[in-house]
XYZ file of N, CA and C in Angstrom:
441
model
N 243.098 193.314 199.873
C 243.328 193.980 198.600
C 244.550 194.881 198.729
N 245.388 194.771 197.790
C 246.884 195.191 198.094
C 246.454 197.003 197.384
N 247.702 197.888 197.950
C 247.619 199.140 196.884
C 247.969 199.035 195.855
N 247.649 199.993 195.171
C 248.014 200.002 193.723
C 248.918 201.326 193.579
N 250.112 201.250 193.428
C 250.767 202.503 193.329
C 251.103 202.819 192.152
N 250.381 202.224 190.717
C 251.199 202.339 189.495
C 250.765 204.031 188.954
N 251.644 204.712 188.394
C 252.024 205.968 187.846
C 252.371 205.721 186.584
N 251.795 206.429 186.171
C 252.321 206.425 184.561
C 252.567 207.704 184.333
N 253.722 207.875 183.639
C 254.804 209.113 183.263
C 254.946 209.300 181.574
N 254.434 210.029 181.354
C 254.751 209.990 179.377
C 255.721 211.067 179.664
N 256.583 210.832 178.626
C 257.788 211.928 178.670
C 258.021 211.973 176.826
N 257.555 212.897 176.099
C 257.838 213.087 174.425
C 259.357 213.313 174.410
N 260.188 212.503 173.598
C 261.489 213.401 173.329
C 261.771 213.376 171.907
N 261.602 214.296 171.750
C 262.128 214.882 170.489
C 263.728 215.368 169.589
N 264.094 214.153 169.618
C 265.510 214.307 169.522
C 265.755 213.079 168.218
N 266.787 212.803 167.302
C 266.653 212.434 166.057
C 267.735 211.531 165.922
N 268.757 212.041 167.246
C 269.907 211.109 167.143
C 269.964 209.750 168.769
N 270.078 208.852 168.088
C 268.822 208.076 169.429
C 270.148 208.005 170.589
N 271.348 208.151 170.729
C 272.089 208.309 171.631
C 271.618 209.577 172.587
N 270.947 210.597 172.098
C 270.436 211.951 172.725
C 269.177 211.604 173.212
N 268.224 210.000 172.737
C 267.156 209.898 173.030
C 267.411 208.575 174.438
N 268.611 207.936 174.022
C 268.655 207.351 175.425
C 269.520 207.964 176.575
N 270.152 209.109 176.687
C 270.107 209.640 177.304
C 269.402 210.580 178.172
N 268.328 210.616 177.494
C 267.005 211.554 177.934
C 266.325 210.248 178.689
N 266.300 208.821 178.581
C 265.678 207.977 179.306
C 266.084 207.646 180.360
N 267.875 207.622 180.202
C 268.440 207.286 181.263
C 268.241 208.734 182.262
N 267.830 208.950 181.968
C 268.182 210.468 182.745
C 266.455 210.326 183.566
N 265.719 210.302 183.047
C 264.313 210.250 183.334
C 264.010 208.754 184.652
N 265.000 207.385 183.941
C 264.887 206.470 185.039
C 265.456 207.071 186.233
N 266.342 207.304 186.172
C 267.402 207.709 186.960
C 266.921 208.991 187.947
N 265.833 210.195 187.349
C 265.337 210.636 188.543
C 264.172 209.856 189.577
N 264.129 208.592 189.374
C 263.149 207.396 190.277
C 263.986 206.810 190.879
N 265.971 207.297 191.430
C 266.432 206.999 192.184
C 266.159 206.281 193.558
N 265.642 207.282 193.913
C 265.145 206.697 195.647
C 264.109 205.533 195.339
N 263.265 205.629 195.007
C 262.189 204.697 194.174
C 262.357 203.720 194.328
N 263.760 203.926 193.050
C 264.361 202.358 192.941
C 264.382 201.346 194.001
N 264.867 202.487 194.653
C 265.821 200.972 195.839
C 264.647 200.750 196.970
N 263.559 201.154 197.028
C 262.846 201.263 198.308
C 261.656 200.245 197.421
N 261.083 200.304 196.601
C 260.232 199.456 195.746
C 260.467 198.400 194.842
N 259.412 197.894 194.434
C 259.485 197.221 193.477
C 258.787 198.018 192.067
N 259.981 197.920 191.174
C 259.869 198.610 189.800
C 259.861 197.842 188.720
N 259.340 197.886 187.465
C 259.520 197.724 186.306
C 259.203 198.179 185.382
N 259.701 197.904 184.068
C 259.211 198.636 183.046
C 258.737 198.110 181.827
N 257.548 198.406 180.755
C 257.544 198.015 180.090
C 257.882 198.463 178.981
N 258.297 197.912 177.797
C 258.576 198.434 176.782
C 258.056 197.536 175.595
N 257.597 198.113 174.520
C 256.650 197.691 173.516
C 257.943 197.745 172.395
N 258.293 196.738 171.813
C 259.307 195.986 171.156
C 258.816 196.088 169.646
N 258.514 197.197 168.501
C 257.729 197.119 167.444
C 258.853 198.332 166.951
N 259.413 197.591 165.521
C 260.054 198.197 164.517
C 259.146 198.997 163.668
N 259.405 200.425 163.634
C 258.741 201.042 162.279
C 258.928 200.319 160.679
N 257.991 200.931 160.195
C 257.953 200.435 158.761
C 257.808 201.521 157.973
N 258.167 202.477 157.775
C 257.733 203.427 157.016
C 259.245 203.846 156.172
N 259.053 205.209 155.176
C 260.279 204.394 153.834
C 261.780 205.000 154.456
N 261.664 205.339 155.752
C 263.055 205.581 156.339
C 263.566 204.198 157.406
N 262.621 203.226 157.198
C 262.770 201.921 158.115
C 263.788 201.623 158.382
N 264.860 201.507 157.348
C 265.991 200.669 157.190
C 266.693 201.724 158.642
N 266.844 202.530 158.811
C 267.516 203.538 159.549
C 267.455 203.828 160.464
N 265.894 203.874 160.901
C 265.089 204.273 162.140
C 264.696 202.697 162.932
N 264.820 201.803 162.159
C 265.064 200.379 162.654
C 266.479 199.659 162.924
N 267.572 199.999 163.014
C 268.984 200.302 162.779
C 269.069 200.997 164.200
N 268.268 202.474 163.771
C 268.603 203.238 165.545
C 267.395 202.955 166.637
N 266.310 202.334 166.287
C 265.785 201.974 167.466
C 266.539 200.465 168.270
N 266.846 199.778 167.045
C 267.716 197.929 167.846
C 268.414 198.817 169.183
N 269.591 199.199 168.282
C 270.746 200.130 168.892
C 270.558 200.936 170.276
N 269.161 201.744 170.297
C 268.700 202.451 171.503
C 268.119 201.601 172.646
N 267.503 200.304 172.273
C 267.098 199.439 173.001
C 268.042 198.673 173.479
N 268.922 197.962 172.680
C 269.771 196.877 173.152
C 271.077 198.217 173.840
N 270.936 199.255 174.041
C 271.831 200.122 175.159
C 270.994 199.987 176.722
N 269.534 200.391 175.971
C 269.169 200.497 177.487
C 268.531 199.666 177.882
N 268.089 198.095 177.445
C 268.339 196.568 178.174
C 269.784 196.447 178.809
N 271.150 197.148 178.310
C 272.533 197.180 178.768
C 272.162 197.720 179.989
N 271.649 199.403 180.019
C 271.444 199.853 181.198
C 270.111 199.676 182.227
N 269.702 198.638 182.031
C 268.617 197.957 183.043
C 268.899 196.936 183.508
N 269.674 196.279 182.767
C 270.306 195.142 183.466
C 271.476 195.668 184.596
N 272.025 196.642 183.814
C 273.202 197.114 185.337
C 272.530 197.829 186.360
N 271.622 198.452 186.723
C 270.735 199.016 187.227
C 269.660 197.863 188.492
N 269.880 196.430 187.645
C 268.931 195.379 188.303
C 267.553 196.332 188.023
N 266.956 196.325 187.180
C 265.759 196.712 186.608
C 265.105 195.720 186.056
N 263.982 195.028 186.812
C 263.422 194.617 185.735
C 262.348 195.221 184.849
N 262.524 194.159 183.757
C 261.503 195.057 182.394
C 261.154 193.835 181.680
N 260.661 194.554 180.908
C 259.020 193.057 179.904
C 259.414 193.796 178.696
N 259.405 192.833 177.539
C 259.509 193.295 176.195
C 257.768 193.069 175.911
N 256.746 194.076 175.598
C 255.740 194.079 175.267
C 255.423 193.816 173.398
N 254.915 192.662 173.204
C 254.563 192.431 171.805
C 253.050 193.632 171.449
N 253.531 193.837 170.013
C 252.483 195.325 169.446
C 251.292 194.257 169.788
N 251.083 193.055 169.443
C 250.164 192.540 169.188
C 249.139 192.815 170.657
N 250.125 192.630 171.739
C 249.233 193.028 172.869
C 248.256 194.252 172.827
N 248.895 195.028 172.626
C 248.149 196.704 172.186
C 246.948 196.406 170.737
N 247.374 195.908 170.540
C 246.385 196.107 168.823
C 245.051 195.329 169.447
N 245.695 194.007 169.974
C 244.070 193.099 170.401
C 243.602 193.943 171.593
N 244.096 194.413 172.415
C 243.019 195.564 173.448
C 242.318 197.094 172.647
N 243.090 197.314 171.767
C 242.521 198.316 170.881
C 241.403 197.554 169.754
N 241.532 197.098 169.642
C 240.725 196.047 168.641
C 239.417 195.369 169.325
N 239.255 194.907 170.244
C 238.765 194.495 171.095
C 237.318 195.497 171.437
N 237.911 196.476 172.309
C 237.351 198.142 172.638
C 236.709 198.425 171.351
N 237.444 198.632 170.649
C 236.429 199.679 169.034
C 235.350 198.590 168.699
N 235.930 197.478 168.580
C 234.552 196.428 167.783
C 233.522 196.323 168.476
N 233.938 196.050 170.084
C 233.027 195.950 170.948
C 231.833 197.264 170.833
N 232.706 198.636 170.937
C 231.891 199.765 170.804
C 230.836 200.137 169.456
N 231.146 199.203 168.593
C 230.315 199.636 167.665
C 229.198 199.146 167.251
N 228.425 198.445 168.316
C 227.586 197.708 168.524
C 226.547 198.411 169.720
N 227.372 199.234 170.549
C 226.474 200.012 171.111
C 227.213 201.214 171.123
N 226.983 202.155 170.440
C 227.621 203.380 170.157
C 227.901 204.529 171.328
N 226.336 204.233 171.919
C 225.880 205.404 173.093
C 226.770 205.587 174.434
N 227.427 204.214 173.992
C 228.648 203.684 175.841
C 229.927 204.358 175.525
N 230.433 204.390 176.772
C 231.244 204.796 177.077
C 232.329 203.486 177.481
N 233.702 203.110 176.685
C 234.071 201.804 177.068
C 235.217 202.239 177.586
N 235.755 201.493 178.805
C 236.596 201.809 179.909
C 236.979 200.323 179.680
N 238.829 200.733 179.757
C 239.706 199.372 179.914
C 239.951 198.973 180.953
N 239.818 198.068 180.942
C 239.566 197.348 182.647
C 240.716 197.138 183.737
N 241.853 197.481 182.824
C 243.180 197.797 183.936
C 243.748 199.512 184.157
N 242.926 200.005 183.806
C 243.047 201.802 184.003
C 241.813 202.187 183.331
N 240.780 202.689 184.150
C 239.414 202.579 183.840
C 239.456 204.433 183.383
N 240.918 205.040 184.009
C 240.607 206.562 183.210
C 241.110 206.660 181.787
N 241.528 205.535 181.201
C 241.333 204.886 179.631
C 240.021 205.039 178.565
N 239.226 205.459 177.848
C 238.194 205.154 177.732
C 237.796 205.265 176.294
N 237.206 204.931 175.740
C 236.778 204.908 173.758
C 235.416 205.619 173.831
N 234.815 205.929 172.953
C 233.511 206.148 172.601
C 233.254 206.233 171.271
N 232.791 205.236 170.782
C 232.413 204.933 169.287
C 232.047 206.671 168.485
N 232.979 206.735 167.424
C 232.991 208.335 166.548
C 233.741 208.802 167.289
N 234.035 209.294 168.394
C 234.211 210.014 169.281
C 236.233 209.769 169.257
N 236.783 208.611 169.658
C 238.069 208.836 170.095
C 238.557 208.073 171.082
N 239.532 207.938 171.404
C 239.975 207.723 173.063
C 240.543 208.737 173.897
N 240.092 208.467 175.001
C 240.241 209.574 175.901
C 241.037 209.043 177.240
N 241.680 210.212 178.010
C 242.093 209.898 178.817
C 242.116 210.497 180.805
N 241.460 210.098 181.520
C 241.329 210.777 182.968
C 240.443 212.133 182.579
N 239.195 211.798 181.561
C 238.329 212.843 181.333
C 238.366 213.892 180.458
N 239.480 213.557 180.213
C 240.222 215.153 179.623
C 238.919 215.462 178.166
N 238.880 216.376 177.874
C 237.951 217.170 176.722
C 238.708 216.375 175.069
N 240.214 217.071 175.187
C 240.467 216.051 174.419
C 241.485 215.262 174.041
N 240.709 214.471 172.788
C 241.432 213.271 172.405
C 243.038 212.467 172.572
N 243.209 211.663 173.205
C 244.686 211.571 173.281
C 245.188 210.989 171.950
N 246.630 210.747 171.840
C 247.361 209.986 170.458
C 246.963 208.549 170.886
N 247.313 208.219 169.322
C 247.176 206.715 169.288
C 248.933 205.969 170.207
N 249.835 207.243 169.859
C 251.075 206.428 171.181
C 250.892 206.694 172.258
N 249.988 207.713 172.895
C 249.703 208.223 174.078
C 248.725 206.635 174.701
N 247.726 206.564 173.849
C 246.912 205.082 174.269
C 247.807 204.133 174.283
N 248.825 203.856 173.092
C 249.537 202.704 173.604
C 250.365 202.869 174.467
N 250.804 203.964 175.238
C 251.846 203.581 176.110
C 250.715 203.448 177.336
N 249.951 204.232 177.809
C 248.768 203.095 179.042
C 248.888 201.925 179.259
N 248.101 201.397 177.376
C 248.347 200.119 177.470
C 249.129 199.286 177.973
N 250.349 199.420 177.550
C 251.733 199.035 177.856
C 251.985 199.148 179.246
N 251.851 200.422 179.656
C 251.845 200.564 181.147
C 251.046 199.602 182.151
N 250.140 199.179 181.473
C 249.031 198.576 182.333
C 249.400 197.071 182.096
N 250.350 196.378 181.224
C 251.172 195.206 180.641
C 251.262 194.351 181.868
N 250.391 193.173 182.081
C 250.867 192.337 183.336
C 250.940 190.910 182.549
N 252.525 190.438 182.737
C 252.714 188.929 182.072
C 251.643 188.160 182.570
């Protein structure tokens, strides 16, 4: 049975102009320097355009922020996975339906078991009291992404 060294890192950036937001990524890969070169790395990234009534814009600057930093992963020799939403929705989908059939459980995702739902209740994460976001769950998910 091999180790498992996967880490998952959430990093919020709050920034509006997405050149300031891929610089905050590149900056974030880039302190996994040593990392890099001594391991094997990748990354996933969940490939889903907003829809909401600023779309046209915020879909415009997400292409733009992505197709920079596929530019800078490819020069880097990084590999990375474009993650479909659909992956996330059927493991979220999956979990809640399942849970609502027996309410009293506690349901743990089976590739990061400190993941967890509880019917009324929420998703939770490594125990914590409380509730995480619904992007906080999908980036796990994502994290936990094996082709």
């Amino acid at each position: 049975m091999g180790l498992d060294i996967r880490k998952i890192n959430l990093i919020e950036i709050k920034h509006n102009n997405w050149l300031k937001q891929l610089d905050c990524i590149i900056d974030f890969i880039d302190s996994f320097y040593e990392f890099r070169y001594k391991n094997s790395y990748e990354i996933n990234i969940e490939n889903c355009l907003p829809t909401n009534a600023n779309g046209s814009k915020d879909r415009d600057d997400l292409l733009r922020l992505l197709g920079a930093l596929e530019i800078k992963l490819n020069e880097w020799q990084i590999e990375f996975n474009w993650v479909s939403p659909r992956h996330t929705k059927s493991v979220v989908k999956n979990i809640e339906n399942l849970s609502k059939y027996n309410d009293s459980c506690l349901w743990k995702y089976d590739k990061d078991t400190d993941l967890t739902y509880q019917y009324g209740k929420g998703w939770f994460y490594n125990n914590e009291i409380r509730k995480i976001s619904n992007h906080v769950r999908d980036a796990i998910i994502i994290a936990n992404y094996e082709r």
